[in-house]
Short mmCIF file of C-alpha atoms in Angstrom, two decimals:
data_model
loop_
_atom_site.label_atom_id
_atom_site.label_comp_id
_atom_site.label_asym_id
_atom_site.label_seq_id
_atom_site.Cartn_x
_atom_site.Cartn_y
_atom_site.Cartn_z
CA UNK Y 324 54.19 -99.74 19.90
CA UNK Y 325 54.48 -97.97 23.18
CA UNK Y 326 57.50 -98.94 25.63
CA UNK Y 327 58.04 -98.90 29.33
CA UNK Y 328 59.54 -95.65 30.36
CA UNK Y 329 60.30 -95.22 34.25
CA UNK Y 330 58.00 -95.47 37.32
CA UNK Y 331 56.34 -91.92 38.01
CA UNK Y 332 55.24 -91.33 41.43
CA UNK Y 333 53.49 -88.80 42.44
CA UNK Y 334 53.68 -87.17 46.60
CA UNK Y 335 50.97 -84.63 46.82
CA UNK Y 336 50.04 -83.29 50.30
CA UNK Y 337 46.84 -84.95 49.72
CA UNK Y 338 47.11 -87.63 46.85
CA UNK Y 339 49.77 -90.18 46.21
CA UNK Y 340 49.98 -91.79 42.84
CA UNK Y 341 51.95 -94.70 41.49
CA UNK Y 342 52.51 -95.31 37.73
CA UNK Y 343 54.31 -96.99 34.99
CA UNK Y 344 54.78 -94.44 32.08
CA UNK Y 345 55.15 -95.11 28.91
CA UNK Y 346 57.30 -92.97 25.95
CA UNK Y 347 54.29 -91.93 24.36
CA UNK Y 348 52.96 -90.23 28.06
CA UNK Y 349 50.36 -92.47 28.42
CA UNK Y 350 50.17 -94.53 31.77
CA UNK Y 351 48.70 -97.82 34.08
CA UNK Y 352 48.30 -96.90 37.35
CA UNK Y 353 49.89 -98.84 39.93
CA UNK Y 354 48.20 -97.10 43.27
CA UNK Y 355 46.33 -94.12 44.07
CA UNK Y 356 45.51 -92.84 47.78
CA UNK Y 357 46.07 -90.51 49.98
CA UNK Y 358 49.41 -89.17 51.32
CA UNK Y 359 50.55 -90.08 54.89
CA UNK Y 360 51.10 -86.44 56.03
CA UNK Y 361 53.34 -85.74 58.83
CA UNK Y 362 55.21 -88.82 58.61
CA UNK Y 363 58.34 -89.71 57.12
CA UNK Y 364 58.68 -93.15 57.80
CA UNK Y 365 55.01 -94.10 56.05
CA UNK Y 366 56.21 -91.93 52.94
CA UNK Y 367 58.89 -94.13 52.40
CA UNK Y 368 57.53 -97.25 52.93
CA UNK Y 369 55.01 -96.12 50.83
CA UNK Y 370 56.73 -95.17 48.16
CA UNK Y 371 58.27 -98.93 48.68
CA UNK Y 372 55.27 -100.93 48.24
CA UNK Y 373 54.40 -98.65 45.02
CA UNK Y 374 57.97 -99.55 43.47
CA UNK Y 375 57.09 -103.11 44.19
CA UNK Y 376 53.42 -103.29 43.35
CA UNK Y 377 55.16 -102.02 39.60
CA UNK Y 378 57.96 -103.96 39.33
CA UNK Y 379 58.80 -104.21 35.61
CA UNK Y 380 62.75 -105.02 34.85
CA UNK Y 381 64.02 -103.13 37.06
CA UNK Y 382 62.68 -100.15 36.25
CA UNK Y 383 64.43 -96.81 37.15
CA UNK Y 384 62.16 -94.37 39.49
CA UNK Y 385 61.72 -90.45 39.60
CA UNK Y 386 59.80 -89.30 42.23
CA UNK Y 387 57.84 -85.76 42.32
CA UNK Y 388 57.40 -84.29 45.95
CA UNK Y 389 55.18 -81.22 47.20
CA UNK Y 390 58.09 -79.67 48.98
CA UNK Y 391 61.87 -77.88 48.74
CA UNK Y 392 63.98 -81.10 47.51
CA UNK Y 393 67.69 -80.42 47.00
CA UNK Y 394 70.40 -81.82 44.41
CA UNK Y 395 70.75 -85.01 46.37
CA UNK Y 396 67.11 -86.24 46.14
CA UNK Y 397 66.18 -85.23 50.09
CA UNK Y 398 62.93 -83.71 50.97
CA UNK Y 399 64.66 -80.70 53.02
CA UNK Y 400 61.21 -78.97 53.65
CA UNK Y 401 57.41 -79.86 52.89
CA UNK Y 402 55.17 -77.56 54.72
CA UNK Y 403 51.82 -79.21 53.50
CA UNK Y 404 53.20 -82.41 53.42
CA UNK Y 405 54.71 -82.74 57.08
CA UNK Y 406 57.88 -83.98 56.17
CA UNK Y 407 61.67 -82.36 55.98
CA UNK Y 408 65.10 -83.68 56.71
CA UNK Y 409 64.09 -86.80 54.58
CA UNK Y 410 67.31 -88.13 52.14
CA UNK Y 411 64.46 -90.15 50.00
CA UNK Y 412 66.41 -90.48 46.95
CA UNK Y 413 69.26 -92.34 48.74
CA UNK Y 414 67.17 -94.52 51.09
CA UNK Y 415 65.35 -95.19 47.46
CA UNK Y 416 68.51 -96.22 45.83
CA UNK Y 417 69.71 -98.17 48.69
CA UNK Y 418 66.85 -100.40 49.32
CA UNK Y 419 65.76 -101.16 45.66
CA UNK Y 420 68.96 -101.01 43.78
CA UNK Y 421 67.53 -99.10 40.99
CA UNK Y 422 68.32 -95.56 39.37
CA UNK Y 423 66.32 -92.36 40.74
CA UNK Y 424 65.84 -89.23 40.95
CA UNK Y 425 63.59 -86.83 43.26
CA UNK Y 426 62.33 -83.62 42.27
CA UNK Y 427 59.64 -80.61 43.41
CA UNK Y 428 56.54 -81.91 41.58
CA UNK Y 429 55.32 -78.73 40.17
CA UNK Y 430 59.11 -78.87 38.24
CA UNK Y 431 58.23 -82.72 37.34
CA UNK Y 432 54.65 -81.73 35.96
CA UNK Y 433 56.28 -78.46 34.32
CA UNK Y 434 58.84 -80.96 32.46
CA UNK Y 435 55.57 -83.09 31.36
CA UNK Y 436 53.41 -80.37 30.16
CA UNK Y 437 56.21 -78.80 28.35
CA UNK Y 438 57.48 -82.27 26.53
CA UNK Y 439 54.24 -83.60 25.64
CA UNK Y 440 51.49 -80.94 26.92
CA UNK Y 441 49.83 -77.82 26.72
CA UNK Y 442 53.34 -76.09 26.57
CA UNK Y 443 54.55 -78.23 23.56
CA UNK Y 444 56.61 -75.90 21.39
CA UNK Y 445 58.03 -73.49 24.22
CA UNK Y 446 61.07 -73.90 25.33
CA UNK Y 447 61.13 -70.89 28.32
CA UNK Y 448 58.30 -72.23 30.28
CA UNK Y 449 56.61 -71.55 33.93
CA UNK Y 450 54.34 -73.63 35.53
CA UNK Y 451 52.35 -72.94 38.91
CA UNK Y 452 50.42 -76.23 40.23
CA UNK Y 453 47.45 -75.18 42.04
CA UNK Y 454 46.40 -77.48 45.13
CA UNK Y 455 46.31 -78.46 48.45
CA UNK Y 456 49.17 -75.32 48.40
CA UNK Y 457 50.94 -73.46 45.25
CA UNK Y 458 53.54 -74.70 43.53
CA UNK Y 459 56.04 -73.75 40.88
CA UNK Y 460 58.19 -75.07 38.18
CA UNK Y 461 60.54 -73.32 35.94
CA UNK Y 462 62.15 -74.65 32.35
CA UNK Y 463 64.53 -72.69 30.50
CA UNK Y 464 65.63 -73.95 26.84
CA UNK Y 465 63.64 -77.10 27.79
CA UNK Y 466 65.77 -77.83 30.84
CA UNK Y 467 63.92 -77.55 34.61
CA UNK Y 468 66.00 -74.91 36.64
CA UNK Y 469 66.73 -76.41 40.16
CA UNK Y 470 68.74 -73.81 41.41
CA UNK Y 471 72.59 -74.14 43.45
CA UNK Y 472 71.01 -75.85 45.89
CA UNK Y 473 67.63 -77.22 43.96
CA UNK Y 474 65.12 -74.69 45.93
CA UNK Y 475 64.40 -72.72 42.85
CA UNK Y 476 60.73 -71.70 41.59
CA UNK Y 477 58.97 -71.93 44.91
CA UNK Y 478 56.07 -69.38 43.10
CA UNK Y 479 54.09 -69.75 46.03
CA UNK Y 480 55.82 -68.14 48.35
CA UNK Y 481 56.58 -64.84 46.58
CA UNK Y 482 54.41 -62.30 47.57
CA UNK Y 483 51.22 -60.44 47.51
CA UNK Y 484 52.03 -56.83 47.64
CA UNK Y 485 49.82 -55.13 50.73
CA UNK Y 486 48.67 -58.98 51.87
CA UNK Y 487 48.57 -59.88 55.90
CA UNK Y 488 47.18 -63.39 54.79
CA UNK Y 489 49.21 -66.04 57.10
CA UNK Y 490 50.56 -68.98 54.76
CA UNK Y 491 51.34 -72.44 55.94
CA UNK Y 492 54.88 -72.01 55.97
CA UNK Y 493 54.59 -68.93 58.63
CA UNK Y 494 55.16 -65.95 56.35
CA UNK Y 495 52.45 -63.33 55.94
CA UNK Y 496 51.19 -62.47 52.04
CA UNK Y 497 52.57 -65.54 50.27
CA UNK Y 498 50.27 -65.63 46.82
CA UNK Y 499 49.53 -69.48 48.18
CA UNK Y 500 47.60 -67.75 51.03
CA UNK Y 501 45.48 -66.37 48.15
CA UNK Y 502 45.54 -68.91 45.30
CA UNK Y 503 45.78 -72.48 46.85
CA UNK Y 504 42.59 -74.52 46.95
CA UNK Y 505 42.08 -74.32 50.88
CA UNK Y 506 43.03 -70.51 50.65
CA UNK Y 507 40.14 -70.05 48.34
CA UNK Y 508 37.66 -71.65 50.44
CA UNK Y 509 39.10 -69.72 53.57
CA UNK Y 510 38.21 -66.75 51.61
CA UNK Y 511 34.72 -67.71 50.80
CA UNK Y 512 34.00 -69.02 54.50
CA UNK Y 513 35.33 -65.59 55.63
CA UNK Y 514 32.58 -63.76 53.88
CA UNK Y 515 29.97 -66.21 54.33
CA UNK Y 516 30.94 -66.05 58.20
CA UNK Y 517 30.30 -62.15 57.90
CA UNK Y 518 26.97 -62.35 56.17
CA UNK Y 519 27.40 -62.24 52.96
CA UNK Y 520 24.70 -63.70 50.41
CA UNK Y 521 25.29 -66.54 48.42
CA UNK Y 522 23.50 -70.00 47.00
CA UNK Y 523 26.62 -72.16 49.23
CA UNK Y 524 25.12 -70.44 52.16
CA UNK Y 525 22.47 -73.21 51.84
CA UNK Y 526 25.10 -75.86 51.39
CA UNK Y 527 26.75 -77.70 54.66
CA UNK Y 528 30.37 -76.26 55.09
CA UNK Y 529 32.07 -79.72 54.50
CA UNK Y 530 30.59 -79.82 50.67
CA UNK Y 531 31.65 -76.19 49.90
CA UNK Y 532 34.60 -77.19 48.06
CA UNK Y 533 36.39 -75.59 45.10
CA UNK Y 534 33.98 -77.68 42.43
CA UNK Y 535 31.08 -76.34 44.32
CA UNK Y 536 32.58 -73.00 44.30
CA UNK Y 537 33.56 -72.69 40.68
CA UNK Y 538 29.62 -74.58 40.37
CA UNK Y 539 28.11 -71.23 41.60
CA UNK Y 540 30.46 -68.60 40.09
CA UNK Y 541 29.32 -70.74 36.54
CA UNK Y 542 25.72 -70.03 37.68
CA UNK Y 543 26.36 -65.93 38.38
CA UNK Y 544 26.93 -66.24 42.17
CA UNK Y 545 28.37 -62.92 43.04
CA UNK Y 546 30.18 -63.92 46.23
CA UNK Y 547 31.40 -67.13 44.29
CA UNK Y 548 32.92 -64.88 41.28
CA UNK Y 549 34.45 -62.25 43.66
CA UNK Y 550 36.57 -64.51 45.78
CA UNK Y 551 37.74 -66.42 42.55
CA UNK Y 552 38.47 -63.21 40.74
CA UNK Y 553 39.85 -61.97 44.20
CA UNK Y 554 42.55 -65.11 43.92
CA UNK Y 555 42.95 -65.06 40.00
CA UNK Y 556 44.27 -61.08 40.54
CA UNK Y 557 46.60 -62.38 43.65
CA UNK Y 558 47.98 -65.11 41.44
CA UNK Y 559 47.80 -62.39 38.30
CA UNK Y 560 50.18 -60.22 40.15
CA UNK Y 561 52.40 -62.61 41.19
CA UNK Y 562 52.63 -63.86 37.72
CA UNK Y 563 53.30 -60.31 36.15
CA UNK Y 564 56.72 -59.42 38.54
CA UNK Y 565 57.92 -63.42 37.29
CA UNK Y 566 57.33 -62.74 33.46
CA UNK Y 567 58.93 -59.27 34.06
CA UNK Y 568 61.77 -61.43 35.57
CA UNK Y 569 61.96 -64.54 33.14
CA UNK Y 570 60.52 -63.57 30.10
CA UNK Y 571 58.68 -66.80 29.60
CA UNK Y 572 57.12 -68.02 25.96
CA UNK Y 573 54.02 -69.82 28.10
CA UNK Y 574 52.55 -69.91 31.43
CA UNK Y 575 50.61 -72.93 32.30
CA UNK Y 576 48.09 -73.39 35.09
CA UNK Y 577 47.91 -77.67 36.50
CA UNK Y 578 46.90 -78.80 40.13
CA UNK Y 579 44.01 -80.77 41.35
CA UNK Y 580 41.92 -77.54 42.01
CA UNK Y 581 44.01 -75.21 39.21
CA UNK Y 582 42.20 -77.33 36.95
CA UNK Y 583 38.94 -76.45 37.87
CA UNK Y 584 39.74 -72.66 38.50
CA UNK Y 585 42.27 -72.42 35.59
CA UNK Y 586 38.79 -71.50 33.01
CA UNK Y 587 38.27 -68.33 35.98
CA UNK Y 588 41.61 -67.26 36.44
CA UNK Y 589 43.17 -67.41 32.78
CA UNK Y 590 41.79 -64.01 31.78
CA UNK Y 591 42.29 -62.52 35.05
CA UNK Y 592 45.94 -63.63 34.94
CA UNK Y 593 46.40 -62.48 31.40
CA UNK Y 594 44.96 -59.01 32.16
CA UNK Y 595 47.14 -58.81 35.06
CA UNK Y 596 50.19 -59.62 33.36
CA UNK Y 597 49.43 -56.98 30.92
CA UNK Y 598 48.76 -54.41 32.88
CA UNK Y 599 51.76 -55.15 35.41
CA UNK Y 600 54.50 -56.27 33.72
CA UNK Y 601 57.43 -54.61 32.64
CA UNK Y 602 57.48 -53.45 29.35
CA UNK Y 603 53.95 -55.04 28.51
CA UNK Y 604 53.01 -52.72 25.87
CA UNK Y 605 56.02 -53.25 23.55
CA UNK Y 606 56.77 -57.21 23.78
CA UNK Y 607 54.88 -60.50 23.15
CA UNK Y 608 53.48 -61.46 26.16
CA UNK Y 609 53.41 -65.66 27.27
CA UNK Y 610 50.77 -67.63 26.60
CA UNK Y 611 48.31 -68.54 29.71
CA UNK Y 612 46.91 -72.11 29.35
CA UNK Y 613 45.19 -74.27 31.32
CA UNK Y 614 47.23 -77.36 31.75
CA UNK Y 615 46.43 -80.59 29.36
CA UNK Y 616 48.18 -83.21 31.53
CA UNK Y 617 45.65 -83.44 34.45
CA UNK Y 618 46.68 -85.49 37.53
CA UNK Y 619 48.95 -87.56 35.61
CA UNK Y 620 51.45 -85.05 35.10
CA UNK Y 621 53.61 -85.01 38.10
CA UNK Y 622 54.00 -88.76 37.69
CA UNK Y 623 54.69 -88.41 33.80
CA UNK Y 624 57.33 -85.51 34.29
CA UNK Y 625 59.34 -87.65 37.23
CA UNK Y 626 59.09 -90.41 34.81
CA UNK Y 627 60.31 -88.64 31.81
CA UNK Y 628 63.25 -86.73 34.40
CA UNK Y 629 64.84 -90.20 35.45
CA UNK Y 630 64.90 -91.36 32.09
CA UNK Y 631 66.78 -88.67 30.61
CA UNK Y 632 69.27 -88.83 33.55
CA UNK Y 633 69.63 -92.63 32.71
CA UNK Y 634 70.33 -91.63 28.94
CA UNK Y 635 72.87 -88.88 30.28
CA UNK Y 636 74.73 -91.67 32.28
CA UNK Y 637 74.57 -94.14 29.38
CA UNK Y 638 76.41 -91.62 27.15
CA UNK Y 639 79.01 -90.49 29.71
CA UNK Y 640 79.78 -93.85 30.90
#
């Protein structure tokens, strides 16, 4: 018999998802819709009327943001999202009474796919979310790594060696320039712009998203496979300097459009991380797999984080 965990949510820069999670990692949705960019004040009422619409016994809440969050549960930067300087853990607490804890959402879905998805088993684990931008989440002996200051794993923001690519947070070569779903599509409008041949030439710009990309690299587009192979080797390289680094036992690949690419860029990751990383020829390199979660992963990994911290209070107190 399944039990009420936590409430997951879920703040994309795009989607914003609401559930009740239970301890085997299923879920009932409470609310899905999309995120009220740019605006602090709608986040948090938001996330309000999403505690309320599930209000089971009080609950306890983790909450997974796209965004730098620090120790203290505030959103100190979101460059997709619109939002920084936002304490939403404590303005949580305050106004519900209830236990919770805010976290980077790629580190929430890492926790998820790790505890009861496609990196069940490893224990050293690195997750990159792949979306509206590129996110990252690190576990070590099962544990996410937030860092002194919680900023740790931001995987999108490392670099692409030689890249000019401007990135929504202002630097130049960030891999999310290359790998994110919009940064994709950039790539392929660039080339269709210049006169390149492909099928989505015929398609109105507005439906020439990543399904309809991945669509025509399935179908032997060569434009199509080129600026997904172009992306895979950006997020490949990337990849290889942080298993030189970490040493991971499995990398997995989630996000609203890393699911759809993760089939295309899995082998061009692999290759990449055995061609580039240190030492590749004498050591077990991680595993690369596509992420088994889907979209309920960020919600099931907050979920899972608050109720571990309400265990870890139980036993101290």
């Amino acid at each position: 018999m399944t039990t009420d965990l936590a409430i997951g949510i879920d703040i994309g820069a795009t989607n914003f998802r609401v559930d009740v999670v239970h301890d085997d990692g299923t879920v009932a949705t409470v609310a899905r819709e999309a995120t009220p960019v740019g605006d602090g004040d709608a986040v948090v009422d938001r996330v309000l009327a999403g505690i309320h619409a599930a209000d089971r016994d009080y609950l306890p809440v983790g909450v997974g943001v796209a965004g730098i969050v620090d120790r203290s549960g505030r959103i100190v930067y979101g460059p997709n999202l619109g939002v920084g300087d936002l304490p939403l853990g404590g303005i949580l607490e305050a106004r519900t009474a209830r236990t919770v804890v805010v976290v980077n959402d790629a580190a929430a879905a890492a926790l998820a796919e790790c505890r009861m998805g496609a990196a069940r088993g490893a224990d050293d684990v690195v997750m990159v979310t792949i979306g509206t931008g590129v996110g990252g989440g690190l576990l070590v002996a099962g544990n996410i790594v937030q860092g002194t200051q919680g900023f740790a794993a931001e995987l999108g923001h490392l670099r692409v060696p030689s890249s000019t690519r401007r990135c929504p947070c202002g630097a130049t070569g960030c891999v999310e320039a290359h790998a994110s779903g919009p940064a994709v599509l950039a790539q392929l409008e660039e080339r269709l712009d210049a006169g390149e041949a492909s099928e989505l030439a015929d398609l109105p710009r507005v439906e020439r998203d990543v399904a309809a990309l991945v669509g025509a690299a399935a179908r032997g587009d060569v434009l199509a496979r080129e600026v997904v192979d172009d992306a895979g080797r950006a997020l490949g390289a990337m990849l290889a300097e942080v298993v030189s680094a970490l040493d991971p036992g499995a990398i997995v690949l989630g996000g609203g459009a890393g699911s759809l690419l993760a089939s295309w860029f899995i082998p061009v990751v692999r290759d990449a991380i055995a061609a580039e990383a240190f030492a590749s020829g004498c050591r077990r390199l991680p595993e690369v797999r596509a992420a088994a979660l889907g979209d309920r992963a960020g919600t099931v990994g907050a979920a899972l984080l608050v109720h571990e911290h309400v265990r870890t209070l139980a036993a101290e107190a």
